[in-house]
Amino acid sequence: MCKIVKYKYMDLVFATNNQHKITEISSIIGDSIPILSLNDIKCFDEIPETGDTLEKNAVQKARYVFDRYGHNAFADDTGLEIEVLNGAPGVYTARFAGSKCSPADNIRKTLQVLSGETNRKARFRTVIACIIDNTEYLFQGSVGGAIAEEIMGEDGFGYDPIFIPDGYTQSFAQMPMSEKNSISHRGRATAEFLTFLRGFLK
Ligand code: IMP
């Protein structure tokens, strides 16, 4: 059991260049813990992401900021894990159809690989790694579902148009964002992370 040191004040760097993610998490966490961006700490580096698991990638990104910039930091990594593909594309989800592929390419490839397959079970999994005072903490959230037979809906991003979460008939791309966030892998991982962070504050 680790001992949690209580802080009166703590800021955290979110090791991502995705402004949308920073805005989203800041709005959830509120003012109690200011979330800094890479820009805020003048980090303009291309942070390496060379791990072969979501956990390794998330830790690698958070550790990069902690080691080089001296800030407590966190990072996330998400993968789509398809059962009949033994968990692929997993850590390679963003590049499933090739190194410079678009989300549409990834969707096309997924539908093609699963063509004629009846087991379409899949899950999204998000891992968040946080480094505070050189100690690593890991959190995760996942949502089970199925890969649709065809594109369903236009909203959302990434694989949203072909992912139908368990208990629903709509894809993520057909749901209001608030509904998706309430059941999503990222929403669940963030909730776990937040519970932990609150423990640090007096
Ligand atoms: P990242 O680690 O958050 O950058 O996610 C890696 C890849 O997973 C993204 O490029 C997307 O293709 C996919 N992805 C992550 N989260 C979602 C989601 O909520 N819906 C659909 N695709 C997602």
PDB file of C-alpha atoms and ligand atoms in Angstrom:
ATOM      1  CA  MET A   1       0.000   0.000   0.000  1.00  0.00           C
ATOM      2  CA  CYS A   2       1.597   3.310  -1.001  1.00  0.00           C
ATOM      3  CA  LYS A   3       1.549   6.322   1.261  1.00  0.00           C
ATOM      4  CA  ILE A   4      -0.149   9.333  -0.251  1.00  0.00           C
ATOM      5  CA  VAL A   5       1.553  12.621   0.552  1.00  0.00           C
ATOM      6  CA  LYS A   6      -0.987  15.414   0.985  1.00  0.00           C
ATOM      7  CA  TYR A   7      -0.518  18.571  -1.063  1.00  0.00           C
ATOM      8  CA  LYS A   8      -1.974  22.034  -0.512  1.00  0.00           C
ATOM      9  CA  TYR A   9      -1.098  22.844  -4.095  1.00  0.00           C
ATOM     10  CA  MET A  10      -0.099  20.690  -7.008  1.00  0.00           C
ATOM     11  CA  ASP A  11      -0.056  21.213 -10.706  1.00  0.00           C
ATOM     12  CA  LEU A  12       0.222  18.470 -13.264  1.00  0.00           C
ATOM     13  CA  VAL A  13       1.384  18.454 -16.859  1.00  0.00           C
ATOM     14  CA  PHE A  14      -0.744  16.495 -19.300  1.00  0.00           C
ATOM     15  CA  ALA A  15       1.807  15.048 -21.733  1.00  0.00           C
ATOM     16  CA  THR A  16      -0.280  15.398 -24.878  1.00  0.00           C
ATOM     17  CA  ASN A  17      -0.478  17.764 -27.819  1.00  0.00           C
ATOM     18  CA  ASN A  18      -4.204  17.199 -28.067  1.00  0.00           C
ATOM     19  CA  GLN A  19      -5.790  20.441 -26.827  1.00  0.00           C
ATOM     20  CA  HIS A  20      -9.229  18.816 -26.866  1.00  0.00           C
ATOM     21  CA  LYS A  21      -8.076  16.263 -24.261  1.00  0.00           C
ATOM     22  CA  ILE A  22      -6.589  19.000 -22.067  1.00  0.00           C
ATOM     23  CA  THR A  23      -9.786  21.055 -22.145  1.00  0.00           C
ATOM     24  CA  GLU A  24     -11.872  17.973 -21.428  1.00  0.00           C
ATOM     25  CA  ILE A  25      -9.877  16.829 -18.415  1.00  0.00           C
ATOM     26  CA  SER A  26      -9.469  20.360 -17.012  1.00  0.00           C
ATOM     27  CA  SER A  27     -13.231  20.794 -17.092  1.00  0.00           C
ATOM     28  CA  ILE A  28     -13.683  17.534 -15.197  1.00  0.00           C
ATOM     29  CA  ILE A  29     -10.954  18.150 -12.609  1.00  0.00           C
ATOM     30  CA  GLY A  30     -11.871  21.795 -11.990  1.00  0.00           C
ATOM     31  CA  ASP A  31      -9.619  24.405 -10.365  1.00  0.00           C
ATOM     32  CA  SER A  32      -8.302  22.233  -7.553  1.00  0.00           C
ATOM     33  CA  ILE A  33      -5.459  20.854  -9.649  1.00  0.00           C
ATOM     34  CA  PRO A  34      -4.313  23.116 -12.490  1.00  0.00           C
ATOM     35  CA  ILE A  35      -3.533  21.110 -15.620  1.00  0.00           C
ATOM     36  CA  LEU A  36      -0.605  22.454 -17.623  1.00  0.00           C
ATOM     37  CA  SER A  37      -0.046  21.717 -21.286  1.00  0.00           C
ATOM     38  CA  LEU A  38       3.272  20.912 -22.950  1.00  0.00           C
ATOM     39  CA  ASN A  39       3.150  24.443 -24.365  1.00  0.00           C
ATOM     40  CA  ASP A  40       2.858  25.879 -20.850  1.00  0.00           C
ATOM     41  CA  ILE A  41       6.176  24.290 -19.867  1.00  0.00           C
ATOM     42  CA  LYS A  42       7.767  25.129 -23.244  1.00  0.00           C
ATOM     43  CA  CYS A  43       8.094  21.509 -24.251  1.00  0.00           C
ATOM     44  CA  PHE A  44       7.913  21.404 -28.028  1.00  0.00           C
ATOM     45  CA  ASP A  45       9.543  17.987 -28.383  1.00  0.00           C
ATOM     46  CA  GLU A  46       8.078  15.092 -30.303  1.00  0.00           C
ATOM     47  CA  ILE A  47       7.648  12.830 -27.262  1.00  0.00           C
ATOM     48  CA  PRO A  48       8.548   9.242 -28.197  1.00  0.00           C
ATOM     49  CA  GLU A  49       5.873   6.547 -28.032  1.00  0.00           C
ATOM     50  CA  THR A  50       7.753   3.365 -28.769  1.00  0.00           C
ATOM     51  CA  GLY A  51       6.292   0.936 -26.208  1.00  0.00           C
ATOM     52  CA  ASP A  52       4.659  -2.311 -27.240  1.00  0.00           C
ATOM     53  CA  THR A  53       1.847  -1.961 -24.688  1.00  0.00           C
ATOM     54  CA  LEU A  54      -0.534   0.855 -23.769  1.00  0.00           C
ATOM     55  CA  GLU A  55       0.961   0.880 -20.268  1.00  0.00           C
ATOM     56  CA  LYS A  56       4.541   1.297 -21.519  1.00  0.00           C
ATOM     57  CA  ASN A  57       3.555   4.102 -23.883  1.00  0.00           C
ATOM     58  CA  ALA A  58       1.627   6.022 -21.241  1.00  0.00           C
ATOM     59  CA  VAL A  59       4.487   5.702 -18.731  1.00  0.00           C
ATOM     60  CA  GLN A  60       7.050   6.638 -21.377  1.00  0.00           C
ATOM     61  CA  LYS A  61       5.243   9.908 -22.159  1.00  0.00           C
ATOM     62  CA  ALA A  62       4.671  10.902 -18.521  1.00  0.00           C
ATOM     63  CA  ARG A  63       8.235   9.966 -17.556  1.00  0.00           C
ATOM     64  CA  TYR A  64       9.683  11.999 -20.419  1.00  0.00           C
ATOM     65  CA  VAL A  65       8.131  15.144 -18.960  1.00  0.00           C
ATOM     66  CA  PHE A  66       9.020  14.292 -15.357  1.00  0.00           C
ATOM     67  CA  ASP A  67      12.657  13.436 -16.130  1.00  0.00           C
ATOM     68  CA  ARG A  68      13.418  16.307 -18.507  1.00  0.00           C
ATOM     69  CA  TYR A  69      11.180  19.088 -17.238  1.00  0.00           C
ATOM     70  CA  GLY A  70      10.877  18.229 -13.541  1.00  0.00           C
ATOM     71  CA  HIS A  71       7.077  18.420 -13.459  1.00  0.00           C
ATOM     72  CA  ASN A  72       4.664  15.893 -12.060  1.00  0.00           C
ATOM     73  CA  ALA A  73       2.936  14.623 -15.176  1.00  0.00           C
ATOM     74  CA  PHE A  74       0.435  12.200 -16.640  1.00  0.00           C
ATOM     75  CA  ALA A  75      -0.269  10.744 -20.063  1.00  0.00           C
ATOM     76  CA  ASP A  76      -2.827   8.442 -21.618  1.00  0.00           C
ATOM     77  CA  ASP A  77      -2.849   5.820 -24.318  1.00  0.00           C
ATOM     78  CA  THR A  78      -5.839   4.076 -25.850  1.00  0.00           C
ATOM     79  CA  GLY A  79      -6.232   0.971 -27.952  1.00  0.00           C
ATOM     80  CA  LEU A  80      -9.000  -0.961 -29.667  1.00  0.00           C
ATOM     81  CA  GLU A  81      -8.666  -4.656 -28.794  1.00  0.00           C
ATOM     82  CA  ILE A  82     -10.501  -7.042 -31.120  1.00  0.00           C
ATOM     83  CA  GLU A  83     -11.084 -10.531 -29.733  1.00  0.00           C
ATOM     84  CA  VAL A  84     -10.581 -12.610 -32.907  1.00  0.00           C
ATOM     85  CA  LEU A  85      -7.411 -10.656 -33.644  1.00  0.00           C
ATOM     86  CA  ASN A  86      -6.007 -11.579 -30.214  1.00  0.00           C
ATOM     87  CA  GLY A  87      -6.263  -8.001 -29.021  1.00  0.00           C
ATOM     88  CA  ALA A  88      -4.975  -6.269 -32.169  1.00  0.00           C
ATOM     89  CA  PRO A  89      -4.674  -3.488 -33.185  1.00  0.00           C
ATOM     90  CA  GLY A  90      -4.151  -2.616 -29.490  1.00  0.00           C
ATOM     91  CA  VAL A  91      -1.202  -0.313 -29.073  1.00  0.00           C
ATOM     92  CA  TYR A  92      -1.101   0.162 -32.879  1.00  0.00           C
ATOM     93  CA  THR A  93      -4.726   1.372 -33.116  1.00  0.00           C
ATOM     94  CA  ALA A  94      -3.887   4.804 -34.546  1.00  0.00           C
ATOM     95  CA  ARG A  95      -1.705   3.212 -37.260  1.00  0.00           C
ATOM     96  CA  PHE A  96      -3.647   0.025 -37.994  1.00  0.00           C
ATOM     97  CA  ALA A  97      -3.855   0.724 -41.730  1.00  0.00           C
ATOM     98  CA  GLY A  98      -0.313   2.087 -42.033  1.00  0.00           C
ATOM     99  CA  SER A  99       1.972   4.765 -40.659  1.00  0.00           C
ATOM    100  CA  LYS A 100       0.284   7.744 -42.352  1.00  0.00           C
ATOM    101  CA  CYS A 101      -3.261   6.398 -42.472  1.00  0.00           C
ATOM    102  CA  SER A 102      -6.471   8.327 -41.844  1.00  0.00           C
ATOM    103  CA  PRO A 103      -9.306   7.288 -39.504  1.00  0.00           C
ATOM    104  CA  ALA A 104     -11.286   6.304 -42.630  1.00  0.00           C
ATOM    105  CA  ASP A 105      -8.421   3.990 -43.701  1.00  0.00           C
ATOM    106  CA  ASN A 106      -8.450   2.350 -40.260  1.00  0.00           C
ATOM    107  CA  ILE A 107     -12.203   1.808 -40.401  1.00  0.00           C
ATOM    108  CA  ARG A 108     -11.969   0.334 -43.903  1.00  0.00           C
ATOM    109  CA  LYS A 109      -9.203  -2.020 -42.838  1.00  0.00           C
ATOM    110  CA  THR A 110     -11.094  -3.151 -39.720  1.00  0.00           C
ATOM    111  CA  LEU A 111     -14.271  -3.915 -41.700  1.00  0.00           C
ATOM    112  CA  GLN A 112     -12.215  -5.742 -44.296  1.00  0.00           C
ATOM    113  CA  VAL A 113     -10.298  -7.857 -41.772  1.00  0.00           C
ATOM    114  CA  LEU A 114     -13.555  -8.822 -40.034  1.00  0.00           C
ATOM    115  CA  SER A 115     -15.483  -9.427 -43.264  1.00  0.00           C
ATOM    116  CA  GLY A 116     -17.593 -12.608 -42.849  1.00  0.00           C
ATOM    117  CA  GLU A 117     -16.524 -12.959 -39.193  1.00  0.00           C
ATOM    118  CA  THR A 118     -19.336 -13.573 -36.743  1.00  0.00           C
ATOM    119  CA  ASN A 119     -17.332 -12.906 -33.562  1.00  0.00           C
ATOM    120  CA  ARG A 120     -17.093  -9.132 -33.655  1.00  0.00           C
ATOM    121  CA  LYS A 121     -16.373  -8.626 -29.961  1.00  0.00           C
ATOM    122  CA  ALA A 122     -13.982  -5.799 -29.149  1.00  0.00           C
ATOM    123  CA  ARG A 123     -13.164  -3.355 -26.413  1.00  0.00           C
ATOM    124  CA  PHE A 124     -11.588   0.045 -26.091  1.00  0.00           C
ATOM    125  CA  ARG A 125      -9.069   0.338 -23.295  1.00  0.00           C
ATOM    126  CA  THR A 126      -7.455   3.506 -21.958  1.00  0.00           C
ATOM    127  CA  VAL A 127      -4.465   3.547 -19.666  1.00  0.00           C
ATOM    128  CA  ILE A 128      -3.445   6.663 -17.747  1.00  0.00           C
ATOM    129  CA  ALA A 129       0.042   6.824 -16.241  1.00  0.00           C
ATOM    130  CA  CYS A 130       0.812   9.486 -13.667  1.00  0.00           C
ATOM    131  CA  ILE A 131       4.182  10.266 -12.121  1.00  0.00           C
ATOM    132  CA  ILE A 132       4.176  12.206  -8.877  1.00  0.00           C
ATOM    133  CA  ASP A 133       7.435  12.702  -6.990  1.00  0.00           C
ATOM    134  CA  ASN A 134       9.022  10.006  -9.161  1.00  0.00           C
ATOM    135  CA  THR A 135       6.424   7.377  -8.239  1.00  0.00           C
ATOM    136  CA  GLU A 136       4.386   5.834 -11.068  1.00  0.00           C
ATOM    137  CA  TYR A 137       0.650   5.222 -10.763  1.00  0.00           C
ATOM    138  CA  LEU A 138      -1.463   3.452 -13.403  1.00  0.00           C
ATOM    139  CA  PHE A 139      -5.199   3.658 -14.021  1.00  0.00           C
ATOM    140  CA  GLN A 140      -7.356   2.086 -16.676  1.00  0.00           C
ATOM    141  CA  GLY A 141     -10.858   2.052 -18.050  1.00  0.00           C
ATOM    142  CA  SER A 142     -12.452  -0.075 -20.717  1.00  0.00           C
ATOM    143  CA  VAL A 143     -15.735  -0.498 -22.536  1.00  0.00           C
ATOM    144  CA  GLY A 144     -16.772  -3.735 -24.224  1.00  0.00           C
ATOM    145  CA  GLY A 145     -18.728  -3.814 -27.435  1.00  0.00           C
ATOM    146  CA  ALA A 146     -18.814  -5.069 -30.998  1.00  0.00           C
ATOM    147  CA  ILE A 147     -17.504  -3.953 -34.353  1.00  0.00           C
ATOM    148  CA  ALA A 148     -20.442  -3.030 -36.599  1.00  0.00           C
ATOM    149  CA  GLU A 149     -20.926  -4.659 -40.017  1.00  0.00           C
ATOM    150  CA  GLU A 150     -20.835  -1.242 -41.647  1.00  0.00           C
ATOM    151  CA  ILE A 151     -20.318   2.436 -40.864  1.00  0.00           C
ATOM    152  CA  MET A 152     -23.016   3.782 -38.527  1.00  0.00           C
ATOM    153  CA  GLY A 153     -23.116   7.539 -37.989  1.00  0.00           C
ATOM    154  CA  GLU A 154     -20.773  10.394 -38.729  1.00  0.00           C
ATOM    155  CA  ASP A 155     -20.030  12.082 -35.425  1.00  0.00           C
ATOM    156  CA  GLY A 156     -17.212  11.349 -33.037  1.00  0.00           C
ATOM    157  CA  PHE A 157     -13.722  10.447 -34.130  1.00  0.00           C
ATOM    158  CA  GLY A 158     -11.432   7.496 -34.815  1.00  0.00           C
ATOM    159  CA  TYR A 159     -13.325   4.210 -34.806  1.00  0.00           C
ATOM    160  CA  ASP A 160     -16.546   5.673 -33.338  1.00  0.00           C
ATOM    161  CA  PRO A 161     -18.666   4.915 -36.457  1.00  0.00           C
ATOM    162  CA  ILE A 162     -17.999   1.158 -36.192  1.00  0.00           C
ATOM    163  CA  PHE A 163     -17.974   0.613 -32.416  1.00  0.00           C
ATOM    164  CA  ILE A 164     -21.254  -0.394 -30.769  1.00  0.00           C
ATOM    165  CA  PRO A 165     -20.890  -0.498 -26.970  1.00  0.00           C
ATOM    166  CA  ASP A 166     -22.473  -3.407 -25.078  1.00  0.00           C
ATOM    167  CA  GLY A 167     -26.130  -2.785 -24.238  1.00  0.00           C
ATOM    168  CA  TYR A 168     -26.628  -0.327 -27.108  1.00  0.00           C
ATOM    169  CA  THR A 169     -27.788  -0.584 -30.716  1.00  0.00           C
ATOM    170  CA  GLN A 170     -26.168   2.711 -31.707  1.00  0.00           C
ATOM    171  CA  SER A 171     -22.500   3.222 -32.470  1.00  0.00           C
ATOM    172  CA  PHE A 172     -20.424   5.746 -30.501  1.00  0.00           C
ATOM    173  CA  ALA A 173     -20.766   8.035 -33.541  1.00  0.00           C
ATOM    174  CA  GLN A 174     -24.555   8.056 -33.176  1.00  0.00           C
ATOM    175  CA  MET A 175     -24.652   8.994 -29.482  1.00  0.00           C
ATOM    176  CA  PRO A 176     -24.607  12.394 -27.844  1.00  0.00           C
ATOM    177  CA  MET A 177     -21.070  13.056 -26.645  1.00  0.00           C
ATOM    178  CA  SER A 178     -22.203  13.242 -23.016  1.00  0.00           C
ATOM    179  CA  GLU A 179     -23.652   9.734 -23.270  1.00  0.00           C
ATOM    180  CA  LYS A 180     -20.497   8.364 -24.868  1.00  0.00           C
ATOM    181  CA  ASN A 181     -18.315  10.014 -22.195  1.00  0.00           C
ATOM    182  CA  SER A 182     -20.392   8.518 -19.398  1.00  0.00           C
ATOM    183  CA  ILE A 183     -19.641   4.940 -20.514  1.00  0.00           C
ATOM    184  CA  SER A 184     -16.421   5.284 -22.467  1.00  0.00           C
ATOM    185  CA  HIS A 185     -13.016   3.783 -21.754  1.00  0.00           C
ATOM    186  CA  ARG A 186     -11.529   7.265 -21.380  1.00  0.00           C
ATOM    187  CA  GLY A 187     -14.373   8.449 -19.158  1.00  0.00           C
ATOM    188  CA  ARG A 188     -13.913   5.444 -16.879  1.00  0.00           C
ATOM    189  CA  ALA A 189     -10.118   5.718 -16.709  1.00  0.00           C
ATOM    190  CA  THR A 190     -10.413   9.440 -15.987  1.00  0.00           C
ATOM    191  CA  ALA A 191     -12.905   8.809 -13.186  1.00  0.00           C
ATOM    192  CA  GLU A 192     -10.482   6.374 -11.539  1.00  0.00           C
ATOM    193  CA  PHE A 193      -7.638   8.839 -11.931  1.00  0.00           C
ATOM    194  CA  LEU A 194      -9.712  11.653 -10.431  1.00  0.00           C
ATOM    195  CA  THR A 195     -10.634   9.650  -7.370  1.00  0.00           C
ATOM    196  CA  PHE A 196      -6.932   9.050  -6.815  1.00  0.00           C
ATOM    197  CA  LEU A 197      -5.993  12.712  -7.385  1.00  0.00           C
ATOM    198  CA  ARG A 198      -8.556  13.916  -4.876  1.00  0.00           C
ATOM    199  CA  GLY A 199      -6.695  11.861  -2.283  1.00  0.00           C
ATOM    200  CA  PHE A 200      -3.668  14.109  -2.744  1.00  0.00           C
ATOM    201  CA  LEU A 201      -5.478  17.294  -1.832  1.00  0.00           C
ATOM    202  CA  LYS A 202      -5.962  18.449   1.711  1.00  0.00           C
TER     203      LYS A 202
HETATM  204  P1  IMP B   1      -4.951   7.873 -28.264  1.00  0.00           P
HETATM  205  O1  IMP B   1      -3.978   7.031 -27.503  1.00  0.00           O
HETATM  206  O2  IMP B   1      -5.954   8.561 -27.405  1.00  0.00           O
HETATM  207  O3  IMP B   1      -4.265   8.801 -29.225  1.00  0.00           O
HETATM  208  O4  IMP B   1      -5.809   6.867 -29.162  1.00  0.00           O
HETATM  209  C1  IMP B   1      -5.209   6.036 -30.142  1.00  0.00           C
HETATM  210  C2  IMP B   1      -6.189   5.791 -31.274  1.00  0.00           C
HETATM  211  O5  IMP B   1      -7.307   5.057 -30.748  1.00  0.00           O
HETATM  212  C3  IMP B   1      -6.772   7.055 -31.881  1.00  0.00           C
HETATM  213  O6  IMP B   1      -5.977   7.503 -32.935  1.00  0.00           O
HETATM  214  C4  IMP B   1      -8.122   6.583 -32.379  1.00  0.00           C
HETATM  215  O7  IMP B   1      -8.000   5.997 -33.650  1.00  0.00           O
HETATM  216  C5  IMP B   1      -8.494   5.489 -31.405  1.00  0.00           C
HETATM  217  N1  IMP B   1      -9.419   5.974 -30.359  1.00  0.00           N
HETATM  218  C6  IMP B   1      -9.083   6.369 -29.109  1.00  0.00           C
HETATM  219  N2  IMP B   1     -10.171   6.735 -28.417  1.00  0.00           N
HETATM  220  C7  IMP B   1     -11.222   6.552 -29.261  1.00  0.00           C
HETATM  221  C8  IMP B   1     -12.623   6.766 -29.120  1.00  0.00           C
HETATM  222  O8  IMP B   1     -13.142   7.209 -28.081  1.00  0.00           O
HETATM  223  N3  IMP B   1     -13.379   6.475 -30.200  1.00  0.00           N
HETATM  224  C9  IMP B   1     -12.853   5.990 -31.363  1.00  0.00           C
HETATM  225  N4  IMP B   1     -11.564   5.804 -31.555  1.00  0.00           N
HETATM  226  C10 IMP B   1     -10.736   6.071 -30.500  1.00  0.00           C
END
